[in-house]
Coordinates of C-alpha atoms and ligand atoms in Angstrom, one line a residue:
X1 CA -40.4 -6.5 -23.6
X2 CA -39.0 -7.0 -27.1
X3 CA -38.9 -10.4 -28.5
X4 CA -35.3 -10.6 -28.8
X5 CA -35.0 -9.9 -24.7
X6 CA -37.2 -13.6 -24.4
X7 CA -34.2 -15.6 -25.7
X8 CA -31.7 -16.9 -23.6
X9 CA -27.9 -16.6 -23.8
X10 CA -26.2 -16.9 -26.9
X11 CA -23.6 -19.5 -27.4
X12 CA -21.2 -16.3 -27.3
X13 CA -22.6 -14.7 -24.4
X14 CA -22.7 -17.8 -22.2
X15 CA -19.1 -18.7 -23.2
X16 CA -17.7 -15.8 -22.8
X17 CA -19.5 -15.3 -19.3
X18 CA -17.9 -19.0 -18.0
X19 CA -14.3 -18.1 -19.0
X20 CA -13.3 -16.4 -15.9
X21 CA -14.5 -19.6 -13.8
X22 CA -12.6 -22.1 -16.0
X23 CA -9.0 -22.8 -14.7
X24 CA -7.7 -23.0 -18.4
X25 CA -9.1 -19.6 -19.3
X26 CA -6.8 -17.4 -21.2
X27 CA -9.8 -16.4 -24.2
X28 CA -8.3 -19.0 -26.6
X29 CA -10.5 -22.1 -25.2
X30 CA -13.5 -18.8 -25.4
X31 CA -12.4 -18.2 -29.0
X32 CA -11.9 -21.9 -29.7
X33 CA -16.0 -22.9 -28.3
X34 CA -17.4 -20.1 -30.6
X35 CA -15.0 -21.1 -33.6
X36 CA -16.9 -24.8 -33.4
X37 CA -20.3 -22.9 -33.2
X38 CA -19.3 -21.0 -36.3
X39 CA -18.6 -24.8 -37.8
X40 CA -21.4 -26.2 -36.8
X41 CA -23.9 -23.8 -38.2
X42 CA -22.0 -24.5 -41.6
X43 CA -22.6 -27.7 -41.4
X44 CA -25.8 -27.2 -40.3
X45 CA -26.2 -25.5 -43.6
X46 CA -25.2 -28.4 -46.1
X47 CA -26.8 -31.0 -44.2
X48 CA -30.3 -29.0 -44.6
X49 CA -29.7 -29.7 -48.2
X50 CA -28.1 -33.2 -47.8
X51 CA -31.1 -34.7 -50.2
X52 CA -30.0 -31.9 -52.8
X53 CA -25.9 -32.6 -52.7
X54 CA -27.2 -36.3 -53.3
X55 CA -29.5 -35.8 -55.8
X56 CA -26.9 -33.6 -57.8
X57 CA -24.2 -36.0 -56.9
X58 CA -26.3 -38.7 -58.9
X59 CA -26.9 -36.5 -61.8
X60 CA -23.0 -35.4 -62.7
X61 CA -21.5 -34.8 -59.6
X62 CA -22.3 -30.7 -60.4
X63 CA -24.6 -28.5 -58.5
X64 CA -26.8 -25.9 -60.0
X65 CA -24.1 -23.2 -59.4
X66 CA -21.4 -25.4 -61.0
X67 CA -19.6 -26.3 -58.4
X68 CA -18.1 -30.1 -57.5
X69 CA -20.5 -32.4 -55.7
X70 CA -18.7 -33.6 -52.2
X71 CA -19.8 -36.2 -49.9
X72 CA -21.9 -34.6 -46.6
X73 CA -19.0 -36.3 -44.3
X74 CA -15.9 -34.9 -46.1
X75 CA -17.7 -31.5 -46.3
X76 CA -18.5 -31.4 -42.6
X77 CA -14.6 -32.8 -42.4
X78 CA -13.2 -30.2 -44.7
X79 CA -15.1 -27.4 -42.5
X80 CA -14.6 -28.3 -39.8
X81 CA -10.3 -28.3 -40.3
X82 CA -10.7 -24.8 -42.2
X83 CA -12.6 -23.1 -39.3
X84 CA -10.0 -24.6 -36.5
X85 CA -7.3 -24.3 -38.8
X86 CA -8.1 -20.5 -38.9
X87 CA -9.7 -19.5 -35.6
X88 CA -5.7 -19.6 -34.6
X89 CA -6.4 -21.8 -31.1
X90 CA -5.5 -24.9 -32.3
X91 CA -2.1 -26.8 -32.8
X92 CA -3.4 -30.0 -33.9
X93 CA -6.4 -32.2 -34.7
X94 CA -7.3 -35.6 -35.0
X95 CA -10.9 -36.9 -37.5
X96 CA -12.4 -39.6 -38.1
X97 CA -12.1 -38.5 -42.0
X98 CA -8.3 -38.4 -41.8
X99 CA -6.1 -41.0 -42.0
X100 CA -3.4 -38.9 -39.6
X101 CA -3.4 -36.0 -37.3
X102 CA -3.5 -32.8 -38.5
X103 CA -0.6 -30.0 -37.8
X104 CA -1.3 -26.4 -38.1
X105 CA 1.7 -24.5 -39.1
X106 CA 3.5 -22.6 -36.3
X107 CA 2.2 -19.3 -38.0
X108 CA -1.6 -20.2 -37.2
X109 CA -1.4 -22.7 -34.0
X110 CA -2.7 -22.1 -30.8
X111 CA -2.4 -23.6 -27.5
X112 CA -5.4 -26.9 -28.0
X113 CA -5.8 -29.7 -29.8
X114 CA -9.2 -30.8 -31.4
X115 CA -10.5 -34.3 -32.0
X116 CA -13.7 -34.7 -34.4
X117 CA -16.3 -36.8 -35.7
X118 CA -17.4 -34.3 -38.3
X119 CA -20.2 -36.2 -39.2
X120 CA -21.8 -39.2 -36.8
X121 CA -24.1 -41.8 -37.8
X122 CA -22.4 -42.6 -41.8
X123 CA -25.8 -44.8 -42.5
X124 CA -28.1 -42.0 -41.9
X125 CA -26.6 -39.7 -43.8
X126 CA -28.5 -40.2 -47.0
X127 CA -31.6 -41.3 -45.7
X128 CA -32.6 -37.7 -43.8
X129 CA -32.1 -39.8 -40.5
X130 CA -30.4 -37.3 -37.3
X131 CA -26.9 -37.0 -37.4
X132 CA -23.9 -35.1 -35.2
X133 CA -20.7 -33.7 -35.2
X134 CA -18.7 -34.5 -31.6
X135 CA -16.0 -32.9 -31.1
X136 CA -13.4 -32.9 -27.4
X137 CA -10.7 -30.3 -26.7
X138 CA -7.1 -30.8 -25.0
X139 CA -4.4 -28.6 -24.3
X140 CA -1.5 -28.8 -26.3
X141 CA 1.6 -30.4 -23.9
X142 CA 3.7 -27.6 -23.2
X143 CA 7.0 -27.1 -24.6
X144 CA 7.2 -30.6 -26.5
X145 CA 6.7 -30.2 -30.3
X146 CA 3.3 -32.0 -31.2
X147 CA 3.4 -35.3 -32.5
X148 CA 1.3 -38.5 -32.2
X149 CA 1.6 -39.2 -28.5
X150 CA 0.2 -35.5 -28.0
X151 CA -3.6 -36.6 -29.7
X152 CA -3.2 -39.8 -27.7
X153 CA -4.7 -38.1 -24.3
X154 CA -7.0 -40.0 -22.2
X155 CA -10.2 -38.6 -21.9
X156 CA -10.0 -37.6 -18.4
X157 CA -7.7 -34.7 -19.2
X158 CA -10.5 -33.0 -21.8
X159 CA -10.7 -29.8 -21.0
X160 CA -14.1 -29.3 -22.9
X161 CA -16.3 -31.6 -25.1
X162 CA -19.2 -31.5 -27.1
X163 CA -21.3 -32.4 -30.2
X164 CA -24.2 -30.4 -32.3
X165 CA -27.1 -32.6 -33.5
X166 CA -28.7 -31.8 -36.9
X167 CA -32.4 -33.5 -35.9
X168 CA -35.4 -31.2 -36.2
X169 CA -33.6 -28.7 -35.3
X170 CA -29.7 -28.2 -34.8
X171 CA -28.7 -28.5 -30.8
X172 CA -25.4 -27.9 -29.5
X173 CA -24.3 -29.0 -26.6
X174 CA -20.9 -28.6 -24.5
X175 CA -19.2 -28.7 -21.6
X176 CA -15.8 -27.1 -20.0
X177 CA -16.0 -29.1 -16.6
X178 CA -19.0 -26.9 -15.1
X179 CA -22.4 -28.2 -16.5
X180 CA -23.6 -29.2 -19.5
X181 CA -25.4 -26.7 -21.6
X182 CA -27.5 -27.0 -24.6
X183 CA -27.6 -24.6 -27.3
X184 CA -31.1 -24.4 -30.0
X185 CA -29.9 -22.5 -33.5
X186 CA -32.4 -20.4 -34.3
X187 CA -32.3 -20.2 -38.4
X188 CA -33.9 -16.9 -38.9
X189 CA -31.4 -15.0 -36.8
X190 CA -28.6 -17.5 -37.3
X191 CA -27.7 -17.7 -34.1
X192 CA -27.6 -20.4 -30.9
X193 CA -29.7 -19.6 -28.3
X194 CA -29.5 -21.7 -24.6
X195 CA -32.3 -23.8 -24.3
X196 CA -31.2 -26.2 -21.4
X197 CA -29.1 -24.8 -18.7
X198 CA -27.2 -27.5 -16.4
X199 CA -28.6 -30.3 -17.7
X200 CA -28.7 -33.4 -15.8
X201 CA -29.0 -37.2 -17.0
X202 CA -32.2 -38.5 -15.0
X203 CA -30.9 -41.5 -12.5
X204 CA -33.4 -43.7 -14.0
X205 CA -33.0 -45.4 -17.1
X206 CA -35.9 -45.4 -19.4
X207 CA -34.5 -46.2 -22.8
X208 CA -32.8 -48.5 -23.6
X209 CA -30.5 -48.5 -27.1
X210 CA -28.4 -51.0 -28.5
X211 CA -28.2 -53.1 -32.4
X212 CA -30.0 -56.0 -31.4
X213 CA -28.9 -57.8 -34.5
X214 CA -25.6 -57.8 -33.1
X215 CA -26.7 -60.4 -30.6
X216 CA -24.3 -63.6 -32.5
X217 CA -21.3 -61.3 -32.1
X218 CA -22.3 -60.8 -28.2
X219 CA -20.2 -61.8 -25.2
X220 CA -22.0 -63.8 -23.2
X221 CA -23.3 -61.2 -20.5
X222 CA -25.1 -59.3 -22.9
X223 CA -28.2 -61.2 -23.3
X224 CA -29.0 -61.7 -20.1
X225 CA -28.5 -58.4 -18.8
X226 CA -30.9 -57.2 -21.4
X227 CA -33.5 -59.7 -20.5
X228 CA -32.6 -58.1 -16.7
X229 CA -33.5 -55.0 -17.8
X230 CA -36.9 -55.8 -19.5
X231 CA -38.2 -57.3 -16.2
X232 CA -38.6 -53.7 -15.0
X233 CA -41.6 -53.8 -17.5
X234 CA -44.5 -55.2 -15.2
X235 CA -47.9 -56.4 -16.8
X236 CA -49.5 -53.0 -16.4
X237 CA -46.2 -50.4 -16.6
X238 CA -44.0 -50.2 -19.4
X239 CA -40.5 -48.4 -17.6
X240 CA -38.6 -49.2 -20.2
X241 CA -38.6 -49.1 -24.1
X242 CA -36.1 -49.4 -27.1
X243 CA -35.1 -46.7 -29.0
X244 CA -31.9 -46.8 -31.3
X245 CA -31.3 -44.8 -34.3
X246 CA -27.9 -45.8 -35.6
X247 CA -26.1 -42.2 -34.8
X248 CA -24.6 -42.4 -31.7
X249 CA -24.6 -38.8 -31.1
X250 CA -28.1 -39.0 -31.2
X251 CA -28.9 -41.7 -29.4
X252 CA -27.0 -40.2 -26.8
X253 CA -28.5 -36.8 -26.8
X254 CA -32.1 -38.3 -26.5
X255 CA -30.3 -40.2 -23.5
X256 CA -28.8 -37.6 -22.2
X257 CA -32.1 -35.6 -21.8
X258 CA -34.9 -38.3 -20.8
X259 CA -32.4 -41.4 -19.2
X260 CA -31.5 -43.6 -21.5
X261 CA -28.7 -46.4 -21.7
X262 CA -26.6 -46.9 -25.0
X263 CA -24.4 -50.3 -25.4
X264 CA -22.0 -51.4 -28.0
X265 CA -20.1 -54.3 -26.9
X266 CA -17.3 -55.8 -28.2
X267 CA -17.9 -57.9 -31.1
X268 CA -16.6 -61.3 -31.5
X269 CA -15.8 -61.5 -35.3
X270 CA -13.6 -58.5 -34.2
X271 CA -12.6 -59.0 -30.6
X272 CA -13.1 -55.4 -30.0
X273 CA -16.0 -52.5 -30.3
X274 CA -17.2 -50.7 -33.0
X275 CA -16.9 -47.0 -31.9
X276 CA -13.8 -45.2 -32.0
X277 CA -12.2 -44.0 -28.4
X278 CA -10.6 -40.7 -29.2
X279 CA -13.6 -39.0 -31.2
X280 CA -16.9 -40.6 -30.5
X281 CA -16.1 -42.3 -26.7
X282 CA -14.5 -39.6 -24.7
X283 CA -16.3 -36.6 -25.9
X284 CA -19.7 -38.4 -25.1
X285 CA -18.1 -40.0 -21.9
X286 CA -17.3 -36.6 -20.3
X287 CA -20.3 -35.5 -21.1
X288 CA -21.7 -38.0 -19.7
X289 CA -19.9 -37.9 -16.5
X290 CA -20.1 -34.2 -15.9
X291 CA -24.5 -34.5 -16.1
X292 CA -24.2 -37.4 -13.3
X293 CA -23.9 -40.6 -16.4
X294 CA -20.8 -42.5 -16.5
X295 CA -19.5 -44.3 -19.6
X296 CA -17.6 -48.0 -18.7
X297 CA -15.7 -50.7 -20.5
X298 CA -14.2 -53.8 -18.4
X299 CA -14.1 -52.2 -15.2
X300 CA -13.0 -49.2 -16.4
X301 CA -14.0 -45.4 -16.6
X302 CA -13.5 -44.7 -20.5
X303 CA -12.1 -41.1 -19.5
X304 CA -9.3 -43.5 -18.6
X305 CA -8.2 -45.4 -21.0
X306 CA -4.8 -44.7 -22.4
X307 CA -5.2 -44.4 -26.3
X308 CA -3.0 -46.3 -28.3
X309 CA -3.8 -45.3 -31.9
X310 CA -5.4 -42.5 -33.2
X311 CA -8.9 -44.7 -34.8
X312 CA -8.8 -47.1 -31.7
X313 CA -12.1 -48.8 -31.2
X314 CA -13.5 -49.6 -28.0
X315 CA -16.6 -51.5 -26.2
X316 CA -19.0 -48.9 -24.5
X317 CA -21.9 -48.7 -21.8
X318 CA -22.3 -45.4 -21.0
X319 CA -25.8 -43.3 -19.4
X320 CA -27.3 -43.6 -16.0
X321 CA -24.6 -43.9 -13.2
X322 CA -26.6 -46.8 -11.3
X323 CA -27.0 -49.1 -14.6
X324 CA -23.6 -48.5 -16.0
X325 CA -22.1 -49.7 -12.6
X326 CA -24.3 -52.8 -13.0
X327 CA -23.6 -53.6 -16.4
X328 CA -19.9 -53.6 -15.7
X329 CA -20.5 -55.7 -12.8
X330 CA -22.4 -58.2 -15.0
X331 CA -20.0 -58.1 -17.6
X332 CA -16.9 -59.2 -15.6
X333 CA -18.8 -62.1 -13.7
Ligands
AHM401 P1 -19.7 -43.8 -38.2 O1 -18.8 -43.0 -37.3 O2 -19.1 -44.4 -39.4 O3 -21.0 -43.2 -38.4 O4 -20.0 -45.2 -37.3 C1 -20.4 -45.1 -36.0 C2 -21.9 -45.4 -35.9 C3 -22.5 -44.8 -34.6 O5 -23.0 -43.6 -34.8 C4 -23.7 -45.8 -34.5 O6 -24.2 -45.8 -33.2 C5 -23.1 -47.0 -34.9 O7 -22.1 -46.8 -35.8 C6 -24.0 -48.0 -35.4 O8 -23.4 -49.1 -35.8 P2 -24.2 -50.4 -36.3 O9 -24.8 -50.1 -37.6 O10 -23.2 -51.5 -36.3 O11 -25.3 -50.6 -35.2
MG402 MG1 -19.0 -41.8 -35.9

């Protein structure tokens, strides 16, 4: 058997072989998945020479070939809006870089609308720490012309989310409503290849992440339900440990494969959460839900929450079903 016949599917291959199974199938949403692949190797690209861009930036704000030294975040940004802009499946998207939504003209628009974090966990950028893009994909509401209230969606009507980690290696992951699937890129052949096929979050939860210096700004559930959780550690069997890197993409991912819990409560000196609903929350929440997680905030599924503004930010448990429930419980006592 050749080499090449050990992979598994490519990105391509395995979107192309869901598309007659998904309900919202007409090639764009096919054409749409492999345009954010195409992104995301980009990305990929700069962020593999993130120490580089910064060390240039320092010296003159010039690279080697001459050409203007851009922040890692506005050039995963900047990609990520030329690739969609282009691919001709998308109307409108919404970043976390961008003040306002973005239009494509009538020319180039398709029939969805795209919502990014082109670049996830800002503090690790510059410090060779893991980092994500997340991205979630609506349908363009038919035969109104797009404005604000069209990005405003609530996460249960995603018809496909996602996010690509740039760790040790670059993983994508997505979801149309199936499974989730995870994607390795290989960087000799330049090309995804599956490397998880229906992946499911373990029931159990056996990480545990949250910023711990955060605990002034806690409600007043929060430290106790913690100190819950660490009774599951018995004097001979550790079941639970923290682990917490600062890029929520990541944190999740790790979560996502070995059971872990991720919590950022609403913070007092704000009266709100710190991460963002449209861009961070839903994508990860649907996710979540479709491997058997759930995502909550104050009794409520975060696929449900109506958006009100396009950089809304929310409180968030989300990972194991059983422990989410629990937390939500606690947290309305
Ligand atoms: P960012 O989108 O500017 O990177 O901010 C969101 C990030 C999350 O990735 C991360 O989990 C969180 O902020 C960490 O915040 P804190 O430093 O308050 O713990
Ligand atoms: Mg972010």
């Amino acid at each position: 058997m050749s080499q090449a016949a050990d992979f598994g599917l490519t990105l391509t291959q395995h979107v192309m072989a869901n598309q007659g199974s998904h309900p919202d199938a007409r090639g764009q949403l096919s054409a749409l998945l492999t345009q954010i692949g195409v992104a995301g190797k980009l990305i990929s690209a700069q962020v593999r020479r993130a120490g580089l861009i910064e060390l240039w930036g320092a010296t003159g704000d010039t690279n080697v070939q001459g050409e203007r030294v851009q922040k890692l975040d506005q050039i995963a940004n900047d990609t990520l809006v030329e690739v969609l802009t282009r691919s001709g499946c998308v109307a409108a998207m919404a970043s976390e870089e961008e003040d306002s939504f973005i239009e494509v003209s009538s020319e180039q628009a398709g029939d969805y609308i795209v919502v990014f974090d082109p670049l996830d966990g800002s503090s690790n950028i510059d410090v060779s720490v893991s980092i994500g893009t997340i991205f979630g994909i609506y349908r363009r509401p038919e035969n109104e012309p797009i404005s604000l209230d069209s990005i405003l969606q609530p996460g249960r009507k995603l018809v496909a989310a996602g996010y690509i980690v740039y760790g040790s290696s670059t993983v994508l992951v997505y979801s149309a409503g199936e499974s989730v699937d995870c994607f390795t890129l290989d960087p000799s052949s330049g090309e995804f290849f599956q490397t998880r096929a229906n992946v499911r979050m373990p029931a159990d939860t056996t990480m545990l992440s949250i910023n711990e210096c955060n605990a002034p700004y806690w409600p007043s559930w929060v430290r106790p339900t913690l100190d819950t959780l660490k009774t599951r550690n018995t004097e001979n069997h550790r079941i639970i440990s923290s682990r917490h890197i600062g890029s929520l993409v990541v944190d999740f991912h790790r979560n996502l494969v070995k059971g872990g819990l991720y919590l950022y409560p609403v913070d007092s000196r704000t009266g709100r959460g710190k991460l963002r609903l449209i861009y961070e929350c839903n994508p990860l929440a649907y996710i979540a839900e479709i491997a058997g997680g759930a995502a909550m905030v104050d009794g409520q599924r975060i696929l449900d929450l109506q958006p009100s503004a396009l950089h809304q930010r929310v409180g968030l448990a989300i990972g194991p079903s059983s422990d989410v429930m629990m937390i939500d419980r606690l947290s309305r006592e």
